[in-house]
């Protein structure tokens, strides 16, 4: 009898006892939650964590990021492990992008927002960026985005694209922009360029660019 009691106690200790109140599983999370939901609650492991991207300065949930950006319940985020890698923030009202600093974001859409500065994006591993229909005037911070391949700045106030020289751009949309000089694009491996309703009058600077698609 004593042995049976000991075995029963051991089973209860391992499996837990369901008394009708919320319990936690072996991961320390509430049972019945998906891995995607649990990922927002992960804490740093005691052992070494190996990753291809550096960790952000502080791990935060998507809800916390929305709060810091001041976008309510809007926007969509993608995460790899503990870091945000993409954000779709179209028409969310975001003004300040600084909460995104430190995140290894490769894809970002901030179109139709009152954003005026891209300073927070400097050095980010962006591959795709869309800030169309924003009051942004300068792309200077993007000069440090060495992986940027697709850029959409339609209906912005950007007039100087010199900081883009040397970037690995393959697709560039300058629709309805006051850009008048295409010299910075010389020698680029652009595959698609949109100049519709722009101030471009001379395409001579594109003579060495083997474009697949040119919209004018």
PDB file of C-alpha atoms in Angstrom:
ATOM      1  CA  UNK A   1       0.000   0.000   0.000  1.00  0.00           C
ATOM      2  CA  UNK A   2       2.819   2.355   0.876  1.00  0.00           C
ATOM      3  CA  UNK A   3       4.504   1.622  -2.459  1.00  0.00           C
ATOM      4  CA  UNK A   4       1.256   2.325  -4.331  1.00  0.00           C
ATOM      5  CA  UNK A   5       0.904   5.675  -2.573  1.00  0.00           C
ATOM      6  CA  UNK A   6       4.468   6.602  -3.490  1.00  0.00           C
ATOM      7  CA  UNK A   7       3.865   5.743  -7.170  1.00  0.00           C
ATOM      8  CA  UNK A   8       0.643   7.763  -7.184  1.00  0.00           C
ATOM      9  CA  UNK A   9       2.400  10.751  -5.664  1.00  0.00           C
ATOM     10  CA  UNK A  10       5.166  10.495  -8.245  1.00  0.00           C
ATOM     11  CA  UNK A  11       2.667  10.398 -11.134  1.00  0.00           C
ATOM     12  CA  UNK A  12       0.875  13.452  -9.788  1.00  0.00           C
ATOM     13  CA  UNK A  13       4.166  15.299  -9.450  1.00  0.00           C
ATOM     14  CA  UNK A  14       5.130  14.540 -13.049  1.00  0.00           C
ATOM     15  CA  UNK A  15       1.773  14.937 -14.794  1.00  0.00           C
ATOM     16  CA  UNK A  16       0.225  17.552 -12.564  1.00  0.00           C
ATOM     17  CA  UNK A  17      -3.241  17.478 -11.068  1.00  0.00           C
ATOM     18  CA  UNK A  18      -6.164  19.018 -12.967  1.00  0.00           C
ATOM     19  CA  UNK A  19      -8.273  20.805 -10.430  1.00  0.00           C
ATOM     20  CA  UNK A  20     -10.153  22.855 -13.031  1.00  0.00           C
ATOM     21  CA  UNK A  21      -7.839  25.857 -12.761  1.00  0.00           C
ATOM     22  CA  UNK A  22      -5.365  26.980 -15.448  1.00  0.00           C
ATOM     23  CA  UNK A  23      -2.145  25.001 -15.343  1.00  0.00           C
ATOM     24  CA  UNK A  24       1.156  25.147 -17.159  1.00  0.00           C
ATOM     25  CA  UNK A  25       2.727  22.451 -19.317  1.00  0.00           C
ATOM     26  CA  UNK A  26       6.368  21.384 -19.289  1.00  0.00           C
ATOM     27  CA  UNK A  27       7.374  24.502 -21.216  1.00  0.00           C
ATOM     28  CA  UNK A  28       5.951  26.734 -18.509  1.00  0.00           C
ATOM     29  CA  UNK A  29       3.160  27.979 -20.796  1.00  0.00           C
ATOM     30  CA  UNK A  30      -0.583  27.556 -20.603  1.00  0.00           C
ATOM     31  CA  UNK A  31      -1.746  24.284 -22.238  1.00  0.00           C
ATOM     32  CA  UNK A  32      -3.701  24.455 -25.477  1.00  0.00           C
ATOM     33  CA  UNK A  33      -1.791  27.432 -26.870  1.00  0.00           C
ATOM     34  CA  UNK A  34      -0.115  27.204 -30.267  1.00  0.00           C
ATOM     35  CA  UNK A  35       3.636  27.477 -30.697  1.00  0.00           C
ATOM     36  CA  UNK A  36       3.105  30.807 -32.483  1.00  0.00           C
ATOM     37  CA  UNK A  37       1.299  32.151 -29.428  1.00  0.00           C
ATOM     38  CA  UNK A  38       3.866  30.749 -27.068  1.00  0.00           C
ATOM     39  CA  UNK A  39       6.735  32.270 -29.018  1.00  0.00           C
ATOM     40  CA  UNK A  40       5.726  35.702 -27.777  1.00  0.00           C
ATOM     41  CA  UNK A  41       6.300  34.565 -24.199  1.00  0.00           C
ATOM     42  CA  UNK A  42       9.646  32.832 -24.653  1.00  0.00           C
ATOM     43  CA  UNK A  43      12.412  33.881 -22.306  1.00  0.00           C
ATOM     44  CA  UNK A  44      16.118  33.614 -22.936  1.00  0.00           C
ATOM     45  CA  UNK A  45      17.559  30.115 -22.559  1.00  0.00           C
ATOM     46  CA  UNK A  46      20.339  29.595 -20.060  1.00  0.00           C
ATOM     47  CA  UNK A  47      22.471  27.884 -22.707  1.00  0.00           C
ATOM     48  CA  UNK A  48      24.064  29.405 -25.789  1.00  0.00           C
ATOM     49  CA  UNK A  49      21.585  30.528 -28.444  1.00  0.00           C
ATOM     50  CA  UNK A  50      22.837  30.199 -32.011  1.00  0.00           C
ATOM     51  CA  UNK A  51      21.259  32.361 -34.704  1.00  0.00           C
ATOM     52  CA  UNK A  52      22.112  33.835 -38.090  1.00  0.00           C
ATOM     53  CA  UNK A  53      20.854  37.238 -36.949  1.00  0.00           C
ATOM     54  CA  UNK A  54      21.886  39.173 -33.843  1.00  0.00           C
ATOM     55  CA  UNK A  55      19.264  39.345 -31.083  1.00  0.00           C
ATOM     56  CA  UNK A  56      17.374  42.580 -30.553  1.00  0.00           C
ATOM     57  CA  UNK A  57      18.371  44.642 -27.504  1.00  0.00           C
ATOM     58  CA  UNK A  58      15.179  43.597 -25.736  1.00  0.00           C
ATOM     59  CA  UNK A  59      12.645  40.881 -26.534  1.00  0.00           C
ATOM     60  CA  UNK A  60       9.115  42.254 -26.838  1.00  0.00           C
ATOM     61  CA  UNK A  61       5.804  40.856 -28.016  1.00  0.00           C
ATOM     62  CA  UNK A  62       3.908  42.053 -31.091  1.00  0.00           C
ATOM     63  CA  UNK A  63       1.384  43.755 -28.817  1.00  0.00           C
ATOM     64  CA  UNK A  64       4.150  45.630 -27.038  1.00  0.00           C
ATOM     65  CA  UNK A  65       5.645  46.674 -30.370  1.00  0.00           C
ATOM     66  CA  UNK A  66       2.272  48.015 -31.520  1.00  0.00           C
ATOM     67  CA  UNK A  67       2.000  49.988 -28.301  1.00  0.00           C
ATOM     68  CA  UNK A  68       5.463  51.498 -28.741  1.00  0.00           C
ATOM     69  CA  UNK A  69       4.695  52.407 -32.341  1.00  0.00           C
ATOM     70  CA  UNK A  70       1.360  53.893 -31.303  1.00  0.00           C
ATOM     71  CA  UNK A  71      -0.661  51.966 -33.894  1.00  0.00           C
ATOM     72  CA  UNK A  72      -3.358  50.387 -31.746  1.00  0.00           C
ATOM     73  CA  UNK A  73      -4.308  46.963 -33.089  1.00  0.00           C
ATOM     74  CA  UNK A  74      -3.103  47.693 -36.627  1.00  0.00           C
ATOM     75  CA  UNK A  75      -0.211  46.245 -38.549  1.00  0.00           C
ATOM     76  CA  UNK A  76       1.150  42.763 -39.079  1.00  0.00           C
ATOM     77  CA  UNK A  77       4.477  41.322 -37.970  1.00  0.00           C
ATOM     78  CA  UNK A  78       6.544  38.284 -38.844  1.00  0.00           C
ATOM     79  CA  UNK A  79       8.979  36.789 -36.403  1.00  0.00           C
ATOM     80  CA  UNK A  80      11.845  34.313 -36.633  1.00  0.00           C
ATOM     81  CA  UNK A  81      12.628  32.989 -33.200  1.00  0.00           C
ATOM     82  CA  UNK A  82      12.696  35.975 -30.874  1.00  0.00           C
ATOM     83  CA  UNK A  83      13.216  38.709 -33.479  1.00  0.00           C
ATOM     84  CA  UNK A  84      10.871  40.575 -35.808  1.00  0.00           C
ATOM     85  CA  UNK A  85      11.912  40.094 -39.433  1.00  0.00           C
ATOM     86  CA  UNK A  86       9.063  41.836 -41.301  1.00  0.00           C
ATOM     87  CA  UNK A  87       6.384  44.427 -40.618  1.00  0.00           C
ATOM     88  CA  UNK A  88       3.403  45.601 -42.664  1.00  0.00           C
ATOM     89  CA  UNK A  89       2.268  48.942 -41.223  1.00  0.00           C
ATOM     90  CA  UNK A  90       0.326  50.516 -44.105  1.00  0.00           C
ATOM     91  CA  UNK A  91      -2.044  53.284 -43.035  1.00  0.00           C
ATOM     92  CA  UNK A  92      -1.628  52.589 -39.319  1.00  0.00           C
ATOM     93  CA  UNK A  93      -0.794  56.170 -38.367  1.00  0.00           C
ATOM     94  CA  UNK A  94       2.756  55.364 -37.299  1.00  0.00           C
ATOM     95  CA  UNK A  95       4.973  58.453 -37.042  1.00  0.00           C
ATOM     96  CA  UNK A  96       8.113  57.304 -35.233  1.00  0.00           C
ATOM     97  CA  UNK A  97      10.022  54.226 -36.415  1.00  0.00           C
ATOM     98  CA  UNK A  98      12.598  54.215 -33.617  1.00  0.00           C
ATOM     99  CA  UNK A  99      10.926  51.287 -31.768  1.00  0.00           C
ATOM    100  CA  UNK A 100      12.001  49.101 -34.708  1.00  0.00           C
ATOM    101  CA  UNK A 101      15.696  49.791 -34.131  1.00  0.00           C
ATOM    102  CA  UNK A 102      17.693  46.704 -33.267  1.00  0.00           C
ATOM    103  CA  UNK A 103      15.278  44.365 -35.004  1.00  0.00           C
ATOM    104  CA  UNK A 104      16.691  42.417 -38.007  1.00  0.00           C
ATOM    105  CA  UNK A 105      13.845  43.457 -40.293  1.00  0.00           C
ATOM    106  CA  UNK A 106      14.262  42.539 -43.960  1.00  0.00           C
ATOM    107  CA  UNK A 107      10.818  43.582 -45.214  1.00  0.00           C
ATOM    108  CA  UNK A 108       9.037  46.783 -44.169  1.00  0.00           C
ATOM    109  CA  UNK A 109       5.944  48.539 -45.540  1.00  0.00           C
ATOM    110  CA  UNK A 110       5.075  51.913 -43.998  1.00  0.00           C
ATOM    111  CA  UNK A 111       3.069  53.395 -46.884  1.00  0.00           C
ATOM    112  CA  UNK A 112       0.401  56.054 -46.324  1.00  0.00           C
ATOM    113  CA  UNK A 113       1.646  57.132 -42.909  1.00  0.00           C
ATOM    114  CA  UNK A 114       2.792  60.498 -41.448  1.00  0.00           C
ATOM    115  CA  UNK A 115       6.393  59.250 -41.188  1.00  0.00           C
ATOM    116  CA  UNK A 116       8.870  62.056 -41.940  1.00  0.00           C
ATOM    117  CA  UNK A 117      12.220  60.400 -41.184  1.00  0.00           C
ATOM    118  CA  UNK A 118      13.899  57.100 -42.054  1.00  0.00           C
ATOM    119  CA  UNK A 119      16.769  57.613 -39.601  1.00  0.00           C
ATOM    120  CA  UNK A 120      15.720  54.621 -37.503  1.00  0.00           C
ATOM    121  CA  UNK A 121      16.242  52.329 -40.506  1.00  0.00           C
ATOM    122  CA  UNK A 122      19.940  53.112 -40.997  1.00  0.00           C
ATOM    123  CA  UNK A 123      21.956  49.907 -41.009  1.00  0.00           C
ATOM    124  CA  UNK A 124      18.905  47.661 -40.884  1.00  0.00           C
ATOM    125  CA  UNK A 125      19.215  44.508 -43.079  1.00  0.00           C
ATOM    126  CA  UNK A 126      16.309  45.634 -45.247  1.00  0.00           C
ATOM    127  CA  UNK A 127      15.766  43.914 -48.563  1.00  0.00           C
ATOM    128  CA  UNK A 128      12.350  45.395 -49.349  1.00  0.00           C
ATOM    129  CA  UNK A 129      11.108  48.832 -48.255  1.00  0.00           C
ATOM    130  CA  UNK A 130       7.927  50.664 -49.230  1.00  0.00           C
ATOM    131  CA  UNK A 131       7.360  54.160 -47.845  1.00  0.00           C
ATOM    132  CA  UNK A 132       5.098  55.393 -50.642  1.00  0.00           C
ATOM    133  CA  UNK A 133       2.709  58.269 -49.937  1.00  0.00           C
ATOM    134  CA  UNK A 134       4.619  59.553 -46.926  1.00  0.00           C
ATOM    135  CA  UNK A 135       6.104  63.051 -46.373  1.00  0.00           C
ATOM    136  CA  UNK A 136       9.652  61.642 -46.291  1.00  0.00           C
ATOM    137  CA  UNK A 137      12.153  63.949 -48.040  1.00  0.00           C
ATOM    138  CA  UNK A 138      15.499  62.191 -47.585  1.00  0.00           C
ATOM    139  CA  UNK A 139      16.767  58.679 -48.309  1.00  0.00           C
ATOM    140  CA  UNK A 140      20.167  59.372 -46.734  1.00  0.00           C
ATOM    141  CA  UNK A 141      19.685  56.757 -43.974  1.00  0.00           C
ATOM    142  CA  UNK A 142      19.200  54.056 -46.609  1.00  0.00           C
ATOM    143  CA  UNK A 143      22.801  54.409 -47.772  1.00  0.00           C
ATOM    144  CA  UNK A 144      23.690  52.072 -44.900  1.00  0.00           C
ATOM    145  CA  UNK A 145      21.134  49.419 -45.882  1.00  0.00           C
ATOM    146  CA  UNK A 146      23.562  47.289 -47.869  1.00  0.00           C
ATOM    147  CA  UNK A 147      21.039  44.542 -48.683  1.00  0.00           C
ATOM    148  CA  UNK A 148      18.259  46.740 -50.066  1.00  0.00           C
ATOM    149  CA  UNK A 149      17.026  45.347 -53.401  1.00  0.00           C
ATOM    150  CA  UNK A 150      13.452  46.649 -53.751  1.00  0.00           C
ATOM    151  CA  UNK A 151      12.499  50.233 -52.959  1.00  0.00           C
ATOM    152  CA  UNK A 152       9.156  51.968 -53.408  1.00  0.00           C
ATOM    153  CA  UNK A 153       8.946  55.709 -52.758  1.00  0.00           C
ATOM    154  CA  UNK A 154       5.976  56.702 -54.879  1.00  0.00           C
ATOM    155  CA  UNK A 155       4.312  60.030 -54.126  1.00  0.00           C
ATOM    156  CA  UNK A 156       6.964  61.156 -51.657  1.00  0.00           C
ATOM    157  CA  UNK A 157       8.969  64.395 -51.445  1.00  0.00           C
ATOM    158  CA  UNK A 158      12.292  62.732 -52.211  1.00  0.00           C
ATOM    159  CA  UNK A 159      14.191  64.705 -54.860  1.00  0.00           C
ATOM    160  CA  UNK A 160      17.750  63.407 -54.376  1.00  0.00           C
ATOM    161  CA  UNK A 161      18.506  59.705 -54.806  1.00  0.00           C
ATOM    162  CA  UNK A 162      22.306  60.053 -54.618  1.00  0.00           C
ATOM    163  CA  UNK A 163      22.430  58.073 -51.326  1.00  0.00           C
ATOM    164  CA  UNK A 164      21.112  55.056 -53.243  1.00  0.00           C
ATOM    165  CA  UNK A 165      24.225  54.793 -55.400  1.00  0.00           C
ATOM    166  CA  UNK A 166      26.006  51.522 -54.814  1.00  0.00           C
ATOM    167  CA  UNK A 167      23.015  49.691 -53.354  1.00  0.00           C
ATOM    168  CA  UNK A 168      22.042  46.329 -54.920  1.00  0.00           C
ATOM    169  CA  UNK A 169      18.687  47.630 -56.131  1.00  0.00           C
ATOM    170  CA  UNK A 170      16.806  45.513 -58.657  1.00  0.00           C
ATOM    171  CA  UNK A 171      13.444  47.293 -58.459  1.00  0.00           C
ATOM    172  CA  UNK A 172      12.891  51.019 -57.914  1.00  0.00           C
ATOM    173  CA  UNK A 173       9.617  52.944 -58.079  1.00  0.00           C
ATOM    174  CA  UNK A 174       9.918  56.737 -58.387  1.00  0.00           C
ATOM    175  CA  UNK A 175       6.344  57.369 -59.516  1.00  0.00           C
ATOM    176  CA  UNK A 176       5.129  60.917 -58.813  1.00  0.00           C
ATOM    177  CA  UNK A 177       8.449  61.936 -57.243  1.00  0.00           C
ATOM    178  CA  UNK A 178      10.337  65.233 -57.784  1.00  0.00           C
ATOM    179  CA  UNK A 179      13.515  63.313 -58.708  1.00  0.00           C
ATOM    180  CA  UNK A 180      15.188  64.864 -61.757  1.00  0.00           C
ATOM    181  CA  UNK A 181      18.657  63.272 -61.788  1.00  0.00           C
ATOM    182  CA  UNK A 182      19.203  59.582 -62.497  1.00  0.00           C
ATOM    183  CA  UNK A 183      23.010  59.639 -62.421  1.00  0.00           C
ATOM    184  CA  UNK A 184      23.121  57.692 -59.115  1.00  0.00           C
ATOM    185  CA  UNK A 185      21.522  54.747 -60.923  1.00  0.00           C
ATOM    186  CA  UNK A 186      24.337  54.394 -63.444  1.00  0.00           C
ATOM    187  CA  UNK A 187      25.894  50.956 -63.342  1.00  0.00           C
ATOM    188  CA  UNK A 188      23.152  49.432 -61.210  1.00  0.00           C
ATOM    189  CA  UNK A 189      21.690  46.000 -61.935  1.00  0.00           C
ATOM    190  CA  UNK A 190      18.148  47.335 -62.007  1.00  0.00           C
ATOM    191  CA  UNK A 191      15.577  45.008 -63.506  1.00  0.00           C
ATOM    192  CA  UNK A 192      12.548  47.259 -63.114  1.00  0.00           C
ATOM    193  CA  UNK A 193      12.295  51.056 -62.916  1.00  0.00           C
ATOM    194  CA  UNK A 194       9.115  53.104 -62.687  1.00  0.00           C
ATOM    195  CA  UNK A 195       9.392  56.778 -63.673  1.00  0.00           C
ATOM    196  CA  UNK A 196       5.723  57.460 -64.392  1.00  0.00           C
ATOM    197  CA  UNK A 197       4.662  61.051 -63.705  1.00  0.00           C
ATOM    198  CA  UNK A 198       8.179  62.035 -62.649  1.00  0.00           C
ATOM    199  CA  UNK A 199      10.353  65.015 -63.618  1.00  0.00           C
ATOM    200  CA  UNK A 200      12.792  62.897 -65.612  1.00  0.00           C
ATOM    201  CA  UNK A 201      13.443  64.303 -69.085  1.00  0.00           C
ATOM    202  CA  UNK A 202      16.749  62.655 -69.970  1.00  0.00           C
ATOM    203  CA  UNK A 203      17.300  58.890 -69.835  1.00  0.00           C
ATOM    204  CA  UNK A 204      20.914  59.083 -70.996  1.00  0.00           C
ATOM    205  CA  UNK A 205      22.164  58.135 -67.541  1.00  0.00           C
ATOM    206  CA  UNK A 206      20.465  54.762 -67.943  1.00  0.00           C
ATOM    207  CA  UNK A 207      22.364  53.751 -71.063  1.00  0.00           C
ATOM    208  CA  UNK A 208      24.510  51.274 -69.111  1.00  0.00           C
ATOM    209  CA  UNK A 209      21.598  49.882 -67.111  1.00  0.00           C
ATOM    210  CA  UNK A 210      20.180  46.702 -68.621  1.00  0.00           C
ATOM    211  CA  UNK A 211      16.582  47.215 -67.554  1.00  0.00           C
ATOM    212  CA  UNK A 212      14.046  44.468 -68.032  1.00  0.00           C
ATOM    213  CA  UNK A 213      11.061  46.782 -67.455  1.00  0.00           C
ATOM    214  CA  UNK A 214      10.950  50.586 -67.707  1.00  0.00           C
ATOM    215  CA  UNK A 215       7.769  52.481 -66.924  1.00  0.00           C
ATOM    216  CA  UNK A 216       7.683  56.082 -68.183  1.00  0.00           C
TER     217      UNK A 216
END
